[in-house]
Short mmCIF file of C-alpha atoms in Angstrom, two decimals:
data_model
loop_
_atom_site.label_atom_id
_atom_site.label_comp_id
_atom_site.label_asym_id
_atom_site.label_seq_id
_atom_site.Cartn_x
_atom_site.Cartn_y
_atom_site.Cartn_z
CA MET A 275 -207.02 -33.19 5.66
CA ASN A 276 -207.37 -29.75 3.89
CA TYR A 277 -205.60 -28.84 0.56
CA SER A 278 -205.27 -25.30 -0.68
CA ARG A 279 -206.05 -25.06 -4.45
CA PRO A 280 -204.89 -22.05 -6.72
CA PHE A 281 -208.17 -22.56 -8.91
CA LYS A 282 -211.42 -20.83 -8.87
CA LEU A 283 -214.24 -23.00 -9.92
CA ALA A 284 -216.30 -26.31 -9.61
CA ARG A 285 -217.07 -28.52 -6.87
CA ILE A 286 -215.06 -31.74 -6.62
CA VAL A 287 -216.09 -35.11 -5.01
CA VAL A 288 -214.05 -38.26 -5.29
CA PHE A 289 -214.34 -41.76 -3.80
CA GLU A 290 -212.65 -44.99 -4.28
CA CYS A 291 -213.25 -48.81 -4.34
CA VAL A 292 -212.29 -49.66 -0.72
CA SER A 293 -211.85 -53.32 -1.01
CA LEU A 294 -211.80 -56.10 -3.71
CA PHE A 295 -212.39 -58.65 -0.85
CA SER A 296 -215.63 -57.74 1.02
CA GLU A 297 -218.92 -56.03 0.43
CA ARG A 298 -219.27 -52.50 1.86
CA GLU A 299 -222.16 -50.75 0.63
CA SER A 300 -223.27 -48.65 3.87
CA GLY A 301 -222.98 -44.89 3.18
CA GLU A 302 -219.88 -43.66 5.26
CA SER A 303 -218.21 -46.95 6.25
CA GLY A 304 -214.56 -46.98 4.72
CA LEU A 305 -215.45 -44.23 2.34
CA ALA A 306 -212.67 -41.85 1.57
CA ARG A 307 -213.88 -38.49 0.36
CA ARG A 308 -211.30 -35.82 0.31
CA SER A 309 -211.06 -32.40 1.93
CA ILE A 310 -209.99 -29.52 -0.22
CA THR A 311 -209.78 -25.92 0.83
CA LEU A 312 -210.38 -23.07 -1.50
CA ARG A 313 -209.73 -19.74 0.37
CA ASN A 314 -212.76 -19.52 2.69
CA HIS A 315 -215.30 -21.67 0.62
CA PHE A 316 -215.16 -24.73 2.63
CA GLN A 317 -218.17 -26.68 3.74
CA LYS A 318 -217.99 -29.94 5.52
CA GLU A 319 -220.67 -32.30 4.84
CA GLY A 320 -219.84 -35.48 6.90
CA PRO A 321 -216.77 -37.28 8.07
CA PHE A 322 -215.71 -38.70 4.94
CA ARG A 323 -217.15 -36.02 2.66
CA SER A 324 -215.93 -32.39 1.72
CA VAL A 325 -216.71 -30.23 -0.92
CA ILE A 326 -215.08 -27.30 -2.91
CA ASP A 327 -217.72 -24.66 -3.08
CA ARG A 328 -216.77 -22.67 -6.46
CA ARG A 329 -220.05 -22.60 -8.10
CA SER A 330 -220.39 -19.85 -10.56
CA PHE A 331 -223.82 -18.67 -12.04
CA LEU A 332 -224.69 -16.31 -14.99
CA THR A 333 -225.63 -12.91 -14.09
CA THR A 334 -227.53 -10.13 -15.74
CA ALA A 335 -224.21 -8.67 -16.83
CA ALA A 336 -223.05 -11.95 -18.52
CA PRO A 337 -224.87 -11.12 -22.12
CA PHE A 338 -222.79 -7.84 -22.16
CA VAL A 339 -219.52 -9.46 -21.10
CA LEU A 340 -219.84 -12.17 -23.61
CA GLY A 341 -220.98 -9.52 -26.34
CA LEU A 342 -224.16 -11.21 -26.92
CA GLY A 343 -227.60 -10.00 -27.22
CA VAL A 344 -230.36 -11.00 -24.90
CA ILE A 345 -230.25 -14.57 -23.82
CA ALA A 346 -233.60 -16.23 -23.23
CA ARG A 347 -234.31 -17.77 -19.51
CA GLY A 348 -232.63 -21.14 -19.17
CA GLN A 349 -230.21 -20.89 -22.14
CA VAL A 350 -226.49 -20.76 -21.45
CA PRO A 351 -223.85 -19.32 -23.78
CA ILE A 352 -221.45 -21.69 -25.49
CA GLU A 353 -217.90 -20.97 -25.24
CA ARG A 354 -215.70 -21.26 -27.98
CA GLY A 355 -213.12 -24.07 -27.73
CA ARG A 356 -215.29 -26.23 -25.34
CA PHE A 357 -213.77 -29.46 -24.27
CA ASN A 358 -214.99 -32.22 -26.50
CA GLU A 359 -214.25 -35.81 -27.54
CA SER A 360 -211.05 -35.04 -29.41
CA ASP A 361 -209.48 -33.65 -26.08
CA ILE A 362 -209.93 -36.84 -24.50
CA PRO A 363 -206.70 -38.55 -25.76
CA LEU A 364 -204.46 -35.76 -24.48
CA ALA A 365 -206.34 -35.46 -21.09
CA ARG A 366 -205.59 -39.25 -20.97
CA GLU A 367 -202.01 -38.91 -21.67
CA GLN A 368 -201.78 -36.14 -18.96
CA LEU A 369 -203.52 -38.39 -16.39
CA LEU A 370 -201.35 -41.46 -17.24
CA LYS A 371 -198.14 -39.06 -16.83
CA MET A 372 -199.35 -38.23 -13.39
CA VAL A 373 -200.06 -41.79 -12.39
CA ASN A 374 -196.77 -42.99 -13.65
CA THR A 375 -194.71 -39.99 -11.97
CA GLU A 376 -196.09 -40.79 -8.60
CA ARG A 377 -195.69 -44.42 -9.06
CA ALA A 378 -191.86 -43.75 -10.02
CA HIS A 379 -191.40 -41.73 -6.69
CA ALA A 380 -192.74 -44.95 -4.89
CA GLY A 381 -190.26 -47.24 -6.63
CA LEU A 382 -193.09 -48.96 -8.74
CA ASN A 383 -193.56 -50.08 -12.50
CA ARG A 384 -195.00 -47.72 -14.76
CA LEU A 385 -198.54 -48.58 -16.13
CA ALA A 386 -199.63 -48.53 -19.83
CA LEU A 387 -202.95 -47.37 -21.00
CA ASP A 388 -205.29 -49.93 -21.89
CA GLU A 389 -208.09 -49.58 -24.77
CA LEU A 390 -210.85 -51.61 -23.32
CA ALA A 391 -210.39 -50.12 -19.80
CA CYS A 392 -210.64 -46.76 -21.36
CA LYS A 393 -213.83 -47.60 -23.34
CA VAL A 394 -215.49 -49.21 -20.06
CA ALA A 395 -214.44 -46.23 -18.14
CA ASN A 396 -215.75 -43.75 -20.64
CA ASP A 397 -219.12 -45.47 -20.78
CA HIS A 398 -219.63 -45.21 -17.07
CA ALA A 399 -218.26 -41.62 -16.83
CA GLN A 400 -220.92 -40.81 -19.61
CA ASP A 401 -223.55 -42.72 -17.48
CA MET A 402 -222.76 -40.56 -14.32
CA ALA A 403 -222.51 -37.40 -16.34
CA THR A 404 -225.98 -37.82 -18.09
CA GLU A 405 -227.57 -39.02 -14.71
CA GLN A 406 -225.89 -36.54 -12.48
CA PHE A 407 -224.52 -38.85 -10.12
CA LEU A 408 -221.22 -40.42 -8.68
CA ASN A 409 -220.91 -43.89 -7.94
CA HIS A 410 -219.03 -47.16 -8.50
CA TRP A 411 -222.61 -48.76 -9.47
CA GLY A 412 -224.12 -47.64 -12.83
CA SER A 413 -227.61 -46.86 -13.66
CA ASP A 414 -228.03 -50.33 -14.68
CA GLY A 415 -226.98 -51.52 -11.23
CA ARG A 416 -223.56 -53.14 -12.21
CA LYS A 417 -220.24 -52.59 -10.34
CA PRO A 418 -216.95 -52.13 -12.27
CA TYR A 419 -215.97 -55.45 -12.21
CA HIS A 420 -219.27 -56.48 -13.83
CA ARG A 421 -218.95 -53.74 -16.58
CA TYR A 422 -215.24 -54.45 -17.22
CA SER A 423 -215.93 -58.25 -17.58
CA PHE A 424 -218.98 -58.42 -19.57
CA ALA A 425 -217.23 -56.04 -22.10
CA GLY A 426 -214.47 -58.84 -22.64
CA GLY A 427 -212.05 -58.23 -20.01
CA THR A 428 -210.60 -60.73 -17.52
CA GLU A 429 -208.28 -58.87 -15.14
CA ALA A 430 -209.00 -58.13 -11.67
CA LEU A 431 -209.49 -54.24 -11.51
CA GLN A 432 -209.76 -51.39 -8.97
CA GLU A 433 -211.95 -48.00 -9.58
CA ASN A 434 -211.54 -44.23 -8.50
CA VAL A 435 -214.22 -42.15 -9.58
CA ALA A 436 -214.41 -38.36 -9.15
CA SER A 437 -216.67 -35.33 -10.40
CA GLY A 438 -216.37 -31.56 -10.76
CA ASP A 439 -219.84 -29.65 -10.76
CA GLY A 440 -220.44 -25.86 -11.42
CA LEU A 441 -217.68 -25.41 -13.69
CA GLN A 442 -217.28 -21.73 -14.45
CA SER A 443 -215.67 -22.54 -17.58
CA VAL A 444 -215.70 -25.59 -19.90
CA THR A 445 -212.98 -24.56 -22.39
CA SER A 446 -210.43 -27.47 -23.06
CA ASP A 447 -208.04 -25.86 -21.04
CA ALA A 448 -210.31 -25.25 -18.00
CA VAL A 449 -211.81 -28.86 -18.18
CA MET A 450 -207.93 -30.18 -18.25
CA LYS A 451 -207.11 -28.06 -15.36
CA ASN A 452 -209.90 -29.46 -13.41
CA LEU A 453 -209.12 -33.10 -14.35
CA HIS A 454 -205.68 -32.56 -13.26
CA ASP A 455 -206.73 -30.88 -9.94
CA MET A 456 -209.25 -34.03 -9.18
CA HIS A 457 -206.64 -36.48 -9.91
CA GLN A 458 -203.88 -34.39 -7.67
CA SER A 459 -206.26 -34.67 -4.88
CA MET A 460 -206.13 -38.31 -4.78
CA ILE A 461 -202.38 -38.46 -4.96
CA GLU A 462 -202.01 -35.98 -2.13
CA GLU A 463 -204.18 -38.06 0.21
CA ALA A 464 -202.62 -38.89 3.68
CA PRO A 465 -203.38 -41.83 6.00
CA PRO A 466 -205.70 -43.16 7.07
CA ASN A 467 -208.05 -41.62 4.48
CA ASP A 468 -205.84 -42.29 1.57
CA GLY A 469 -207.76 -45.00 -0.29
CA HIS A 470 -207.47 -43.26 -3.80
CA ARG A 471 -203.62 -43.23 -3.52
CA LYS A 472 -203.48 -46.77 -2.45
CA THR A 473 -205.13 -47.82 -5.36
CA ILE A 474 -203.01 -45.66 -7.65
CA LEU A 475 -199.97 -47.09 -5.98
CA PHE A 476 -201.13 -50.98 -5.84
CA PRO A 477 -197.91 -52.58 -6.55
CA GLN A 478 -199.29 -55.46 -8.70
CA LEU A 479 -201.02 -53.02 -11.31
CA THR A 480 -200.04 -53.03 -15.02
CA HIS A 481 -202.49 -50.94 -17.09
CA VAL A 482 -205.02 -47.94 -16.60
CA GLY A 483 -207.89 -46.60 -18.36
CA PHE A 484 -209.65 -43.29 -17.86
CA GLY A 485 -213.04 -42.19 -18.69
CA ILE A 486 -213.96 -38.54 -19.14
CA ALA A 487 -217.45 -36.96 -19.82
CA LEU A 488 -218.79 -33.70 -19.68
CA ARG A 489 -222.12 -32.56 -19.51
CA GLY A 490 -223.27 -28.88 -19.20
CA HIS A 491 -220.97 -27.49 -16.63
CA SER A 492 -220.24 -31.01 -14.67
CA VAL A 493 -217.55 -33.52 -15.48
CA ARG A 494 -216.86 -36.97 -14.50
CA LEU A 495 -213.86 -39.03 -14.19
CA ASP A 496 -213.68 -42.88 -14.17
CA GLU A 497 -210.17 -44.51 -13.60
CA ILE A 498 -210.04 -48.16 -14.06
CA TYR A 499 -206.65 -49.82 -12.81
CA ILE A 500 -205.89 -53.39 -14.02
CA ALA A 501 -203.57 -56.37 -13.16
CA ARG A 502 -202.73 -58.29 -16.23
CA TYR A 503 -200.95 -61.43 -15.05
CA VAL A 504 -202.95 -64.08 -16.92
CA GLU A 505 -204.08 -65.24 -20.21
CA VAL A 506 -207.61 -66.67 -20.30
CA ASP A 507 -209.19 -68.68 -22.89
CA PRO A 508 -212.64 -67.95 -24.16
CA ILE A 509 -215.36 -68.70 -21.53
CA PRO A 510 -218.96 -68.64 -21.67
CA ARG A 511 -220.22 -65.16 -19.99
CA GLN A 512 -223.68 -66.65 -19.81
CA ALA A 513 -225.12 -70.04 -18.46
CA LYS A 514 -227.84 -72.06 -16.84
CA PRO A 515 -228.22 -72.48 -13.23
CA LYS A 516 -226.33 -75.56 -12.04
CA ALA A 517 -224.33 -75.40 -15.11
CA SER A 518 -220.55 -75.62 -15.06
CA VAL A 519 -217.84 -74.00 -17.23
CA PHE A 520 -214.08 -74.70 -17.85
CA LEU A 521 -211.69 -72.11 -17.03
CA SER A 522 -208.28 -72.51 -18.68
CA GLY A 523 -205.27 -70.27 -19.72
CA LYS A 524 -201.78 -69.43 -18.70
CA VAL A 525 -199.75 -67.30 -16.19
CA LEU A 526 -197.81 -65.09 -18.34
CA LYS A 527 -194.64 -64.91 -16.12
CA GLN A 528 -193.15 -68.01 -14.59
CA LYS A 529 -192.19 -65.98 -11.58
CA TYR A 530 -195.85 -65.81 -10.34
CA VAL A 531 -197.65 -69.00 -8.92
CA LEU A 532 -201.25 -69.73 -8.93
CA THR A 533 -202.28 -70.05 -5.39
CA GLY A 534 -206.03 -70.81 -5.82
CA ALA A 535 -209.41 -69.57 -6.93
CA GLY A 536 -212.60 -67.93 -5.51
CA VAL A 537 -216.07 -68.13 -6.99
CA TYR A 538 -218.30 -65.46 -5.70
CA TYR A 539 -222.09 -65.25 -5.92
CA GLU A 540 -224.34 -62.25 -5.83
CA PRO A 541 -227.91 -61.73 -7.17
CA LEU A 542 -228.62 -60.28 -10.69
CA PRO A 543 -228.21 -56.25 -10.61
CA SER A 544 -231.32 -54.24 -11.42
CA PRO A 545 -231.47 -50.27 -11.97
CA PRO A 546 -231.49 -48.62 -8.43
CA ALA A 547 -233.20 -45.59 -7.93
CA ILE A 548 -231.42 -42.40 -8.78
CA GLU A 549 -231.67 -41.01 -5.33
CA TRP A 550 -229.78 -44.36 -4.23
CA LEU A 551 -226.97 -43.68 -6.85
CA ARG A 552 -226.44 -40.19 -5.60
CA GLN A 553 -225.47 -41.46 -2.10
CA PRO A 554 -221.97 -42.08 -1.32
CA ARG A 555 -221.11 -45.65 -1.09
CA SER A 556 -218.02 -48.07 -1.67
CA TYR A 557 -217.99 -51.57 -3.18
CA GLY A 558 -216.40 -54.75 -2.83
CA MET A 559 -216.71 -58.56 -3.62
CA PRO A 560 -219.67 -60.54 -1.94
CA GLU A 561 -218.88 -63.21 0.21
CA VAL A 562 -217.02 -66.13 -1.59
CA ASN A 563 -219.20 -69.12 -2.51
CA GLU A 564 -216.56 -71.78 -3.47
CA ILE A 565 -212.62 -71.83 -3.03
CA LEU A 566 -210.58 -74.01 -5.62
CA MET A 567 -207.15 -75.12 -5.05
CA PRO A 568 -204.29 -76.36 -7.18
CA ARG A 569 -204.18 -80.12 -7.62
CA LEU A 570 -201.45 -81.72 -5.23
CA PRO A 571 -199.20 -84.62 -6.21
CA ASP A 572 -200.20 -88.01 -5.29
CA ARG A 573 -200.41 -88.74 -1.45
CA LYS A 574 -200.56 -85.28 -0.49
CA MET A 575 -203.79 -83.41 0.58
CA TYR A 576 -204.85 -80.13 2.23
CA ASP A 577 -205.73 -79.74 5.79
CA ASP A 578 -209.61 -80.36 4.86
CA GLY A 579 -208.64 -83.85 3.37
CA SER A 580 -208.84 -82.60 -0.28
CA THR A 581 -206.36 -83.03 -3.01
CA GLY A 582 -207.42 -79.75 -5.06
CA SER A 583 -209.04 -79.24 -8.52
CA ILE A 584 -207.08 -76.83 -10.37
CA GLN A 585 -204.56 -78.67 -12.81
CA VAL A 586 -201.36 -76.50 -13.05
CA ASP A 587 -198.52 -77.44 -15.41
CA ALA A 588 -194.63 -76.45 -15.42
CA THR A 589 -195.33 -73.76 -17.79
CA GLY A 590 -197.88 -71.94 -15.98
CA GLY A 591 -200.92 -73.30 -17.92
CA PHE A 592 -204.08 -74.02 -15.66
CA ARG A 593 -207.43 -75.69 -16.32
CA VAL A 594 -210.50 -76.26 -13.81
CA ARG A 595 -214.11 -77.02 -14.09
CA VAL A 596 -215.95 -74.46 -12.19
CA GLY A 597 -219.43 -75.23 -10.84
CA LEU A 598 -222.11 -72.28 -11.05
CA SER A 599 -224.58 -71.28 -8.68
CA LYS A 600 -228.19 -73.07 -8.62
CA LYS A 601 -229.89 -69.70 -8.74
CA PRO A 602 -229.96 -66.75 -11.00
CA GLY A 603 -227.11 -64.16 -10.36
CA ILE A 604 -223.82 -63.23 -11.20
CA ASN A 605 -220.88 -65.68 -10.45
CA THR A 606 -217.45 -63.84 -10.44
CA ILE A 607 -214.26 -66.22 -10.80
CA MET A 608 -211.13 -64.66 -9.18
CA LEU A 609 -207.77 -66.37 -9.68
CA TRP A 610 -204.99 -65.63 -7.12
CA LEU A 611 -201.40 -65.31 -7.82
CA ARG A 612 -198.18 -64.88 -5.78
CA ALA A 613 -194.69 -64.04 -6.63
CA GLY A 614 -192.64 -67.16 -5.68
CA GLN A 615 -193.10 -68.78 -2.31
CA THR A 616 -192.66 -65.69 -0.21
CA GLY A 617 -194.55 -62.98 -2.29
CA THR A 618 -197.69 -61.25 -1.43
CA THR A 619 -200.92 -63.02 -2.83
CA PHE A 620 -203.19 -60.96 -5.04
CA PRO A 621 -206.21 -61.27 -7.30
CA ALA A 622 -205.40 -61.38 -11.00
CA THR A 623 -208.79 -62.09 -12.65
CA GLN A 624 -212.68 -60.89 -12.07
CA ILE A 625 -214.37 -63.05 -14.55
CA CYS A 626 -218.19 -62.65 -14.49
CA VAL A 627 -220.76 -65.26 -15.59
CA ARG A 628 -224.49 -64.44 -15.79
CA VAL A 629 -226.53 -67.11 -14.50
CA GLU A 630 -230.25 -67.28 -15.36
#
């Protein structure tokens, strides 16, 4: 689907997390990258990828226009009022306002800005800007939930990322405008290619973090959306193979019921080649390694004959022993909640433990 834009610069590309529940790493499968039209400069590069071609290059007249002397080959004049770190708080507030306006239109709750999510998103945005790629994987091979969990987070999350390259101007106002347009293109998506919009309007979200990085005339935007419904007690983030950890905590609101947990295994991450990072790919959870269920009252059992292992009390407190993998890798524990007996089940945690 094409969108007209009143601006004049940059190449913008966006893509999102397709699923929390299945691994999808093939190039175009499920990937939603949005088509945006600018005048006649539209170039399609595949069924899920489109580009705004608004690159601007310095010409020989640039030194005279800018009132400069001779500029040596390879130098780029520095604009006054260049976007910098002091502009990021305002940019985040503007993006948050856009998110909450759209959620309000959909009858959903407002999101709050989360400090840890902002830090993790900013680190990834810096990584993408420095290495000039756009991907959910980082240059160290970690996925979004790895980065957030090992930074101390426990909540389940979803991520949207976007880039703008070849910016004609990198002043504060110009970069703010580009960030606005990058996010607006996500909001304006239409089915079936509306993955970013679905992430923004996921009903169970509570918080969001925005990461923004500018390098040269390229900008990167990372949006991390989280669902905070569980308070988790401190848990080891590193363990030996065949070890176990105790997961305990409390569901924050009594209207939500803990319905179970999944333990997911994947090999230890390793830094991918830069060419790999520069190819479009979505991410998801690997195959579940173990399923844990709430403990049932005496004389009751599940269909498979088990009675459950998660101890849950009347106040929402829970405790369970989680066995970890026999071989090195990342073990991710995902708790599932539901509102009452008829609500939709959704993931509430993604807690990673490094086993080696």
